[in-house]
């Protein structure tokens, strides 16, 4: 099995499925799982960070699991695990795989049963919950250089309000195609537009634009309200930077002093080229760099945020230990 950029996912050894930890090759998942055919699943992307030899934290674990449960609820999927049990399960996956700096992928999906779209009046489809984790250092794999993005024709339109808050597997076909088109034409990623032709978000990240020292970001009607976006807004306010959430048009992006993307996987990633236009000086901008550095300290619980009162639950200590010593004994229901 390979991870991103062709590198093997060496640590992806044990996966948590419905309360049991199994070797990746021994998972009892049917090829007739509904989600495989229709994309009926919801997922999360979470990161853990080591903060020195003895400390390791999962960043904003509760917020991610809460969003997972909300996404599942939007699709009418009922899980047999509580918010607390899922948080414990994440810690178990990290421990059993001896992972510290990890990317964690919970996935709730519709299993085998009815094969049509109606899963409520025929055979029962089991709702599965899976948690995997692996080392995934750099999402874009670009080693510190700025990203080039293509503002293509791809739109991020949610036909029903509230759906933008759902991380549903099926939504990612648009992102996949927009990203594919960007890569095929020599860019690192694509910017997707909203219904009015304004900037919505990147294929798996939110977008920020710097103009005259102010930070602009699109509202979230046509974008996922990213947890990193929220963290970055808090960091910027802490730095005394004015943050405006509103319409961001393509011209503002082309003429911006700085542009960056935010997401759990890509963290804070500078954009130095939009279509054929060079952004600012063509190098990582100073505000982007300051925010990216602060972000790296915050995720490791090294920088208190004074302006926000609700951050005390952002860091969940892990109990990573050697795999052979692992025996959680935890009951998940
Ligand atoms: N938009 C999309 C479409 C995404 O997939 C992601 C990644 N989850 C984001 C934005 C950023 O969200 P977060 O900061 O919560 O990871």
Short mmCIF file of C-alpha atoms and ligand atoms in Angstrom, two decimals:
data_model
loop_
_atom_site.label_atom_id
_atom_site.label_comp_id
_atom_site.label_asym_id
_atom_site.label_seq_id
_atom_site.Cartn_x
_atom_site.Cartn_y
_atom_site.Cartn_z
CA UNK A 1 0.00 0.00 0.00
CA UNK A 2 1.31 3.42 -0.92
CA UNK A 3 0.76 6.83 0.64
CA UNK A 4 0.88 10.17 -1.10
CA UNK A 5 3.67 10.84 -3.61
CA UNK A 6 4.31 7.12 -4.03
CA UNK A 7 5.84 6.71 -0.60
CA UNK A 8 4.73 3.62 1.31
CA UNK A 9 2.44 4.11 4.31
CA UNK A 10 4.73 2.11 6.55
CA UNK A 11 2.85 2.64 9.75
CA UNK A 12 -0.58 1.76 8.46
CA UNK A 13 -0.66 -1.56 10.23
CA UNK A 14 -3.71 -1.72 12.48
CA UNK A 15 -7.08 -0.23 11.66
CA UNK A 16 -9.98 0.28 14.03
CA UNK A 17 -13.25 -1.01 12.56
CA UNK A 18 -16.45 -0.95 14.58
CA UNK A 19 -14.65 -1.33 17.88
CA UNK A 20 -12.01 -3.86 16.90
CA UNK A 21 -8.39 -3.27 15.92
CA UNK A 22 -7.30 -5.48 13.00
CA UNK A 23 -4.40 -5.77 10.61
CA UNK A 24 -5.06 -3.74 7.48
CA UNK A 25 -5.09 -6.85 5.33
CA UNK A 26 -7.64 -8.63 7.48
CA UNK A 27 -10.53 -6.15 7.45
CA UNK A 28 -13.92 -7.73 6.79
CA UNK A 29 -15.23 -5.12 4.32
CA UNK A 30 -17.45 -6.27 1.48
CA UNK A 31 -16.87 -5.34 -2.15
CA UNK A 32 -20.64 -4.77 -2.20
CA UNK A 33 -20.42 -2.03 0.47
CA UNK A 34 -22.94 0.64 -0.51
CA UNK A 35 -20.38 3.40 -0.02
CA UNK A 36 -18.03 1.87 -2.57
CA UNK A 37 -20.77 2.15 -5.21
CA UNK A 38 -22.48 5.41 -4.24
CA UNK A 39 -20.02 7.38 -2.09
CA UNK A 40 -22.33 7.14 0.94
CA UNK A 41 -19.78 7.92 3.59
CA UNK A 42 -18.53 10.81 5.68
CA UNK A 43 -14.99 11.31 6.90
CA UNK A 44 -12.58 13.48 8.84
CA UNK A 45 -8.93 14.40 8.64
CA UNK A 46 -7.22 15.00 11.99
CA UNK A 47 -3.58 15.46 12.95
CA UNK A 48 -1.50 14.63 15.99
CA UNK A 49 1.77 16.37 16.78
CA UNK A 50 4.68 15.44 19.02
CA UNK A 51 5.77 18.27 21.25
CA UNK A 52 9.08 17.04 22.60
CA UNK A 53 10.25 13.66 23.82
CA UNK A 54 7.39 13.01 26.21
CA UNK A 55 4.41 14.97 24.91
CA UNK A 56 2.12 14.37 21.96
CA UNK A 57 -1.27 15.93 21.25
CA UNK A 58 -4.16 15.40 18.88
CA UNK A 59 -5.18 18.86 17.72
CA UNK A 60 -8.86 19.79 18.07
CA UNK A 61 -9.92 16.16 18.31
CA UNK A 62 -13.31 16.93 19.81
CA UNK A 63 -14.11 19.47 17.09
CA UNK A 64 -13.23 16.98 14.34
CA UNK A 65 -15.24 14.13 15.87
CA UNK A 66 -18.17 16.48 16.46
CA UNK A 67 -18.06 17.44 12.76
CA UNK A 68 -17.91 13.74 11.82
CA UNK A 69 -21.05 13.04 13.85
CA UNK A 70 -22.79 16.07 12.34
CA UNK A 71 -21.83 14.94 8.83
CA UNK A 72 -23.15 11.44 9.56
CA UNK A 73 -26.38 12.91 10.88
CA UNK A 74 -26.84 14.96 7.68
CA UNK A 75 -26.70 11.73 5.66
CA UNK A 76 -29.05 10.01 8.14
CA UNK A 77 -26.33 7.57 9.25
CA UNK A 78 -26.61 6.39 12.85
CA UNK A 79 -23.39 5.36 14.56
CA UNK A 80 -23.14 2.95 17.47
CA UNK A 81 -20.30 4.95 19.04
CA UNK A 82 -20.47 8.08 21.14
CA UNK A 83 -18.35 11.22 20.78
CA UNK A 84 -16.22 10.08 23.72
CA UNK A 85 -15.81 6.51 22.46
CA UNK A 86 -14.64 7.77 19.06
CA UNK A 87 -12.11 10.09 20.67
CA UNK A 88 -10.77 7.17 22.72
CA UNK A 89 -10.64 5.03 19.59
CA UNK A 90 -8.49 7.65 17.84
CA UNK A 91 -6.05 7.53 20.76
CA UNK A 92 -6.01 3.72 20.57
CA UNK A 93 -5.20 3.75 16.85
CA UNK A 94 -2.27 6.08 17.49
CA UNK A 95 -1.06 3.95 20.40
CA UNK A 96 -1.31 0.59 18.70
CA UNK A 97 0.55 1.90 15.65
CA UNK A 98 3.08 3.82 17.81
CA UNK A 99 2.36 7.02 15.88
CA UNK A 100 3.16 10.51 17.11
CA UNK A 101 3.12 12.93 14.16
CA UNK A 102 0.21 11.38 12.35
CA UNK A 103 -2.70 12.02 10.05
CA UNK A 104 -5.85 10.32 11.33
CA UNK A 105 -8.70 9.34 9.03
CA UNK A 106 -12.06 8.38 10.56
CA UNK A 107 -14.62 7.19 7.99
CA UNK A 108 -18.27 6.35 8.58
CA UNK A 109 -19.77 4.46 5.67
CA UNK A 110 -22.76 2.43 4.53
CA UNK A 111 -21.94 -1.26 4.25
CA UNK A 112 -23.40 -4.19 2.36
CA UNK A 113 -27.18 -4.74 2.23
CA UNK A 114 -29.63 -3.04 -0.09
CA UNK A 115 -27.97 -2.21 -3.39
CA UNK A 116 -30.30 0.60 -4.52
CA UNK A 117 -30.27 4.10 -3.12
CA UNK A 118 -33.08 3.24 -0.71
CA UNK A 119 -31.33 1.68 2.25
CA UNK A 120 -34.25 2.04 4.63
CA UNK A 121 -36.95 -0.29 3.34
CA UNK A 122 -35.07 -3.42 2.24
CA UNK A 123 -32.21 -5.42 3.73
CA UNK A 124 -30.39 -3.61 6.52
CA UNK A 125 -27.10 -1.97 5.56
CA UNK A 126 -24.73 -1.85 8.50
CA UNK A 127 -23.18 1.55 9.19
CA UNK A 128 -19.46 0.99 9.67
CA UNK A 129 -17.00 3.23 11.45
CA UNK A 130 -13.34 2.94 10.57
CA UNK A 131 -10.30 4.80 11.89
CA UNK A 132 -6.88 4.65 10.22
CA UNK A 133 -3.75 6.69 10.91
CA UNK A 134 -0.42 7.13 9.18
CA UNK A 135 2.51 9.52 8.88
CA UNK A 136 1.71 12.14 6.27
CA UNK A 137 4.17 14.96 6.62
CA UNK A 138 3.55 17.11 3.57
CA UNK A 139 0.17 17.09 1.83
CA UNK A 140 1.33 18.81 -1.35
CA UNK A 141 4.85 17.37 -1.23
CA UNK A 142 6.44 20.63 -2.38
CA UNK A 143 9.16 21.05 0.26
CA UNK A 144 8.69 24.66 1.31
CA UNK A 145 8.15 26.32 -2.08
CA UNK A 146 4.92 28.20 -2.72
CA UNK A 147 2.01 26.52 -4.47
CA UNK A 148 0.68 27.33 -7.91
CA UNK A 149 -3.10 27.20 -8.19
CA UNK A 150 -5.44 27.26 -11.14
CA UNK A 151 -8.71 29.12 -10.97
CA UNK A 152 -10.61 26.80 -13.23
CA UNK A 153 -14.22 26.38 -14.15
CA UNK A 154 -14.92 24.06 -11.28
CA UNK A 155 -17.64 25.19 -8.93
CA UNK A 156 -18.23 24.39 -5.32
CA UNK A 157 -22.00 24.69 -5.06
CA UNK A 158 -24.03 23.07 -2.37
CA UNK A 159 -27.63 22.69 -3.54
CA UNK A 160 -29.03 22.85 -0.01
CA UNK A 161 -27.93 25.17 2.77
CA UNK A 162 -26.04 23.45 5.56
CA UNK A 163 -24.51 20.83 3.26
CA UNK A 164 -21.29 22.85 3.14
CA UNK A 165 -20.68 21.71 6.71
CA UNK A 166 -20.73 18.05 5.68
CA UNK A 167 -17.56 16.18 4.79
CA UNK A 168 -19.30 13.60 2.62
CA UNK A 169 -17.23 11.21 0.49
CA UNK A 170 -19.41 11.77 -2.59
CA UNK A 171 -18.72 15.53 -2.60
CA UNK A 172 -15.08 14.90 -3.34
CA UNK A 173 -15.60 13.87 -6.96
CA UNK A 174 -15.74 17.58 -7.88
CA UNK A 175 -12.57 18.21 -5.89
CA UNK A 176 -10.92 15.19 -7.44
CA UNK A 177 -11.68 16.34 -10.98
CA UNK A 178 -10.69 19.95 -10.33
CA UNK A 179 -7.41 18.77 -8.80
CA UNK A 180 -6.81 16.39 -11.71
CA UNK A 181 -7.37 19.19 -14.20
CA UNK A 182 -4.97 21.45 -12.26
CA UNK A 183 -2.24 18.80 -12.16
CA UNK A 184 -2.64 17.94 -15.84
CA UNK A 185 -2.14 21.59 -16.75
CA UNK A 186 0.95 22.09 -14.56
CA UNK A 187 -0.51 23.47 -11.32
CA UNK A 188 -0.42 22.13 -7.76
CA UNK A 189 -4.10 22.62 -6.98
CA UNK A 190 -7.32 24.26 -8.14
CA UNK A 191 -9.45 27.04 -6.71
CA UNK A 192 -13.16 26.31 -6.90
CA UNK A 193 -15.69 29.08 -7.37
CA UNK A 194 -19.10 29.60 -5.83
CA UNK A 195 -22.37 30.06 -7.68
CA UNK A 196 -21.60 33.77 -8.32
CA UNK A 197 -18.15 33.07 -9.73
CA UNK A 198 -16.37 34.24 -6.55
CA UNK A 199 -13.69 32.24 -4.76
CA UNK A 200 -15.12 29.41 -2.62
CA UNK A 201 -12.20 27.22 -1.56
CA UNK A 202 -9.43 24.96 -2.85
CA UNK A 203 -10.10 21.28 -3.52
CA UNK A 204 -9.44 20.27 0.10
CA UNK A 205 -8.54 23.52 1.85
CA UNK A 206 -9.85 26.98 2.63
CA UNK A 207 -8.42 30.10 1.00
CA UNK A 208 -7.05 33.31 2.55
CA UNK A 209 -5.97 36.44 0.68
CA UNK A 210 -3.86 39.30 2.12
CA UNK A 211 -4.54 42.86 0.92
CA UNK A 212 -2.84 45.85 2.55
CA UNK A 213 -2.24 43.88 5.74
CA UNK A 214 -5.89 42.74 5.99
CA UNK A 215 -6.83 39.10 5.76
CA UNK A 216 -9.83 38.19 3.59
CA UNK A 217 -11.46 34.79 3.39
CA UNK A 218 -14.66 33.63 1.70
CA UNK A 219 -17.71 33.02 3.85
CA UNK A 220 -18.59 29.37 4.29
CA UNK A 221 -21.88 29.04 2.42
CA UNK A 222 -19.92 27.51 -0.45
CA UNK A 223 -16.99 26.14 1.49
CA UNK A 224 -16.35 23.81 4.39
CA UNK A 225 -16.03 25.78 7.65
CA UNK A 226 -12.52 24.45 8.16
CA UNK A 227 -11.18 23.89 11.64
CA UNK A 228 -7.77 25.18 10.48
CA UNK A 229 -9.53 28.23 9.01
CA UNK A 230 -11.02 28.88 12.45
CA UNK A 231 -7.62 28.42 14.14
CA UNK A 232 -5.94 30.76 11.64
CA UNK A 233 -8.58 33.45 12.16
CA UNK A 234 -7.90 33.21 15.91
CA UNK A 235 -4.13 33.48 15.32
CA UNK A 236 -4.55 36.49 13.03
CA UNK A 237 -6.77 38.29 15.55
CA UNK A 238 -4.20 37.53 18.25
CA UNK A 239 -1.61 39.22 16.02
CA UNK A 240 -3.89 42.24 15.70
CA UNK A 241 -4.60 41.58 12.01
CA UNK A 242 -8.02 42.59 10.69
CA UNK A 243 -9.88 39.54 9.34
CA UNK A 244 -12.83 39.94 7.00
CA UNK A 245 -15.10 37.06 6.00
CA UNK A 246 -16.96 37.97 2.82
CA UNK A 247 -16.98 37.74 -0.93
CA UNK A 248 -13.52 37.27 -2.44
CA UNK A 249 -13.50 37.78 -6.18
CA UNK A 250 -10.98 36.22 -8.53
CA UNK A 251 -9.38 39.63 -9.29
CA UNK A 252 -8.67 40.12 -5.57
CA UNK A 253 -6.82 36.84 -5.59
CA UNK A 254 -4.85 37.74 -8.71
CA UNK A 255 -3.87 41.13 -7.24
CA UNK A 256 -3.29 39.97 -3.66
CA UNK A 257 -0.11 40.68 -1.69
CA UNK A 258 -0.23 37.14 -0.33
CA UNK A 259 -2.44 34.08 -0.72
CA UNK A 260 -2.45 30.92 1.36
CA UNK A 261 -4.48 27.76 1.88
CA UNK A 262 -5.46 26.19 5.19
CA UNK A 263 -6.45 22.65 6.07
CA UNK A 264 -5.60 19.94 8.55
CA UNK A 265 -3.58 18.07 5.92
CA UNK A 266 -1.83 21.02 4.24
CA UNK A 267 -1.73 23.17 7.42
CA UNK A 268 -0.88 26.75 6.30
CA UNK A 269 0.40 26.56 2.71
CA UNK A 270 1.58 29.65 0.78
CA UNK A 271 0.37 30.20 -2.78
CA UNK A 272 2.84 32.10 -4.96
CA UNK A 273 1.17 31.74 -8.36
CA UNK A 274 -2.50 32.08 -9.36
CA UNK A 275 -3.07 31.11 -12.98
CA UNK A 276 -0.20 32.89 -14.75
CA UNK A 277 0.00 35.74 -12.20
CA UNK A 278 2.79 35.80 -9.60
CA UNK A 279 1.44 36.58 -6.14
CA UNK A 280 3.20 39.50 -4.39
CA UNK A 281 6.98 39.02 -4.59
CA UNK A 282 6.64 35.45 -5.81
CA UNK A 283 7.94 34.20 -2.45
CA UNK A 284 6.19 33.13 0.74
CA UNK A 285 4.73 36.37 2.16
CA UNK A 286 5.64 37.70 5.61
CA UNK A 287 2.15 37.43 7.12
CA UNK A 288 1.74 33.93 5.71
CA UNK A 289 5.07 32.96 7.25
CA UNK A 290 4.19 34.46 10.64
CA UNK A 291 0.81 32.71 10.71
CA UNK A 292 2.31 29.40 9.52
CA UNK A 293 4.95 29.53 12.26
CA UNK A 294 2.37 30.39 14.93
CA UNK A 295 0.18 27.54 13.69
CA UNK A 296 3.06 25.07 14.12
CA UNK A 297 3.51 26.24 17.72
CA UNK A 298 -0.21 26.27 18.52
CA UNK A 299 -0.86 22.72 17.32
CA UNK A 300 1.89 21.62 19.75
CA UNK A 301 0.35 23.58 22.61
CA UNK A 302 3.31 25.94 22.74
CA UNK A 303 1.50 29.23 22.25
CA UNK A 304 -1.50 30.27 24.31
CA UNK A 305 -4.21 32.19 22.51
CA UNK A 306 -5.21 35.07 24.71
CA UNK A 307 -8.10 36.42 22.69
CA UNK A 308 -10.06 33.15 22.59
CA UNK A 309 -11.59 31.69 25.72
CA UNK A 310 -12.74 28.41 24.19
CA UNK A 311 -9.39 26.86 23.35
CA UNK A 312 -8.82 24.81 26.50
CA UNK A 313 -10.04 21.61 24.83
CA UNK A 314 -7.94 21.94 21.67
CA UNK A 315 -5.16 19.58 22.77
CA UNK A 316 -5.81 15.93 23.66
CA UNK A 317 -2.72 14.20 25.06
CA UNK A 318 -2.07 10.86 23.39
CA UNK A 319 -0.81 7.75 25.11
CA UNK A 320 1.53 6.55 22.43
CA UNK A 321 3.67 3.63 23.52
CA UNK A 322 5.52 0.77 21.88
CA UNK A 323 3.16 -1.46 19.90
CA UNK A 324 4.06 -4.59 21.81
CA UNK A 325 3.03 -2.94 25.05
CA UNK A 326 -0.35 -1.95 23.73
CA UNK A 327 -3.36 -3.34 25.52
CA UNK A 328 -6.08 -0.80 25.93
CA UNK A 329 -8.78 -3.04 27.34
CA UNK A 330 -11.25 -0.26 26.53
CA UNK A 331 -14.86 -1.11 25.77
CA UNK A 332 -16.11 1.16 23.06
CA UNK A 333 -19.89 1.15 23.38
N1 LIG B 1 -12.37 22.47 2.42
C1 LIG B 1 -12.42 21.18 2.04
C2 LIG B 1 -13.23 20.82 0.83
C3 LIG B 1 -11.74 20.20 2.75
O1 LIG B 1 -11.78 18.92 2.37
C4 LIG B 1 -10.96 20.58 3.86
C5 LIG B 1 -10.17 19.54 4.63
N2 LIG B 1 -10.96 18.96 5.63
C6 LIG B 1 -10.93 21.93 4.24
C7 LIG B 1 -11.66 22.86 3.49
C8 LIG B 1 -10.18 22.39 5.45
O2 LIG B 1 -10.83 21.90 6.61
P1 LIG B 1 -10.05 21.62 7.96
O3 LIG B 1 -9.25 22.83 8.24
O4 LIG B 1 -11.13 21.39 8.94
O5 LIG B 1 -9.20 20.42 7.72
#
